[in-house]
Amino acid sequence: MKPFDTIVVADWSAAKRAPARPSKDAIWLGITRSGVSEDPVYCRTRQEAEAWIVALITQETAAGRRLLVTFDFPFGYPVGFVRHVTGSDDPFALWAWFADRIEDRPDGANNRFDVAETLNAMFEGPGPFWGKLDRDKWPGVPYRKEGIAFDVVAEKRACDRVARASSSCFQLAFPPTVGGQVMMGLPMLSRLRKLDGVRVWPFEDWQQAPVVLAEIWPGVIEPAVKAALATQGPDAIRDREQVRLLAMALSRLPVDDLYRVMAEVPAAAREEAWILAAELKEDLIVHAMETVTPLRNDCFALPPGVHWTPVAEALDLLQSRLSPVAGAETLPLDAALNRISAAPVTAVRANPPLPNTAVDGYGFAGGRGAGTHRLPLVAGRAAAGDAPGAVPHGAAIRVLTGAALPDGVDTVILQEDVVVDVDHIRFSGPLKAGANTRQAGEDKHAGDAVLAQGEVITPATLALLAATGVREVKVHKPLRVGVLSTGDELVPVGADAGAGQIYDANRPMLLGLIARFGFEPVDLGAVADDRTALRARLDTSAQEVDVVLTSGGASAGDEDHVSALLAEAGAMALWRIAIKPGRPLALGLWNGVPVFGLPGNPVAAMVCTLIFARPAMGLLAGKGWAHAQGFTVPAAFSKRKKAGRREYLRARIWEGQAEVFASEGSGRISGLSWADGLVELPEPAADISPGDPVTYIPYGSFGI
């Protein structure tokens, strides 16, 4: 089937005419065309919105583009309502019924409460419609829900329960409510349906239709909406963000996934309708989050008065101000190794799927007490892969490891403990019932969680997913991390170094670290101390990568162009962190891409990458914030430490103790390769002697 080229999400309203200035609680239309988001459209009246949609249908069909138009109100009522009102099970009969009776004037005034009174009169007792703007008007409509039985029809549809939608189509007032939207929306849908090429999902054959109308619920992406609003000012309009994000999320769903859930709706949906992609809620959230700007320009700003930031405070600030930026895709299991899960995964089938034997032996029913036991042996055997047969009570069967237990078998005795007499077996008890067997689902039941969001998929993970019937997983795309070196003094490895020049050691080191972290390293080369050239390189880099690591130029000197350019962009903070080695860390945004300006010294650059950039990049990649695991070991060194800064010493374990590199000089790069980890010394002053406990963090805890 052809995918949808254009997607519209309509936030409908039952309110009166909206103000000329875009506002909340009005009609908003979110649009994506060929995967590109367009500015949401604001409509003051339902008539204006309907005319816009009609024009769009005409435009898109003439251009040969397939169109999906979704609305945020129910397309139907609970099972039985249509027949009770119209005498038919056809949901379109109810649409026509509303179209004949609803009056909707250009100023927004309408008669929906009068129509609700007419409908309530068709049922015994109060309701089912309830809620009104004036307690004394429309006596046939209860003011509150109390006392309504909902015995003829249910209060909510099946899809409302699946999506956990909070309101019912019978609720006409008091938020959250969609009842008024339904009454004012169904007549419009009835008219749209009469246009050429328009079909309604799931009521009609939609597979080849050039235009499909469907129901949606923006509440499914609420976490993404909250994240988007948090990046904006107090004038942000929730309705506008909802339709924008949901239209983009729908456009990013894999076509096969979307069409699969559209084709597999339950029988009740043929009358009640269904919320499009309700089963793909987690996927929609992931795709919506991809469109949310992860960082504000001021997200790296430090609290007023902070000059030297403690390491713990700096880490807390980074963790609180970053969010995932990596996109998502669906992959088969054999392509998902080392990727980060973008949505939770549940078991498709149990593991084991059936009770089975853990050993080679003989199976029968029930345990046996002390003494000698003799059982008749049935013909044949049960082997792994065989369909379970049946064994008469009191008889035994030959079973091989992994075989599904036949009916009538719940206990297995080891073949070494059995004597076979032609058609009988003999053994000595006691033997406990259930011995040497595995129960169905004793590892995982169908529906159990087998993979959480944000987990790295390991070989062991693949084994569990495969065993529980999972064929494919939603994963984050690899985080693309660019590495850019700056400085006139740098020459690439392999070139001839002149007087005053040094080889670029940081770039290969950082690219290697990124690869070991599991991210995608992108070599952005080196730039001389030229602000124009650096600006141009950052511009192109921001289009190629998700994160940029620079080394050099991150302080506040005349040639520190990284800091200067980030400051010019209005999105830079120079964090003077109480750390040794290190201190200056320039953080900012360049065209929306986070930039970590690392120190130029290789030792400081590596330490700052391990302590700050590594956990931050993990969060940006979608696997959350990971703290490196440290261990308390005896010191094999002496040191008198001053108070004020947290220090990291290059170290390695020797005979159970942590020894440190002979020199703490930041220029001694050889200490990085000599070490297999870092000793972390906290901020207070300390006088360390051999044997004193210290915290040692192996490189492996950083993922390298």
Coordinates of N, CA and C in Angstrom, one line a residue, residues 5 37 40 103 118 220 249 271 461 477 496 512 528 539 552 654 662 682 691 694:
D5 N 1.4 10.6 2.2 CA 2.3 11.7 1.9 C 2.1 12.9 2.8
S37 N 7.5 19.1 8.8 CA 6.5 19.7 9.6 C 6.3 21.2 9.0
P40 N 1.6 25.0 12.3 CA 0.2 24.6 12.5 C -0.8 25.8 12.1
E103 N -27.4 22.3 14.8 CA -27.3 23.6 14.3 C -26.1 24.3 14.8
T118 N -32.8 15.4 23.6 CA -33.6 14.5 22.7 C -33.0 13.1 22.8
V220 N -1.9 10.6 24.0 CA -0.9 9.5 23.9 C 0.5 10.0 23.9
A249 N 5.0 12.7 14.7 CA 5.1 11.4 15.2 C 4.5 10.4 14.3
E271 N -18.2 -0.7 14.9 CA -19.3 0.2 15.3 C -18.8 1.4 16.2
T461 N 20.7 -10.2 25.9 CA 19.4 -9.7 25.6 C 18.8 -10.3 24.4
K477 N 18.6 5.4 17.0 CA 19.6 5.4 16.0 C 20.9 5.8 16.7
D496 N 54.7 16.2 8.8 CA 55.9 16.7 9.4 C 55.6 17.9 10.3
G512 N 38.3 7.4 19.4 CA 38.4 6.1 20.0 C 37.5 5.9 21.2
A528 N 42.3 25.8 12.3 CA 43.2 26.7 12.8 C 42.5 27.8 13.7
D539 N 29.0 25.3 11.5 CA 27.8 25.4 10.7 C 27.6 24.0 10.0
G552 N 40.5 22.3 22.9 CA 41.2 23.5 22.7 C 40.3 24.7 22.5
W654 N 47.4 -3.2 41.3 CA 48.6 -4.1 41.4 C 48.5 -4.8 42.7
A662 N 53.5 8.0 38.3 CA 54.6 8.7 39.0 C 54.4 10.2 39.0
P682 N 37.9 13.0 46.8 CA 36.9 14.1 46.9 C 37.5 15.4 47.3
G691 N 47.8 1.9 52.2 CA 46.8 1.1 53.0 C 45.5 1.8 53.2
V694 N 40.8 4.1 49.3 CA 40.5 5.2 48.2 C 39.5 4.6 47.2

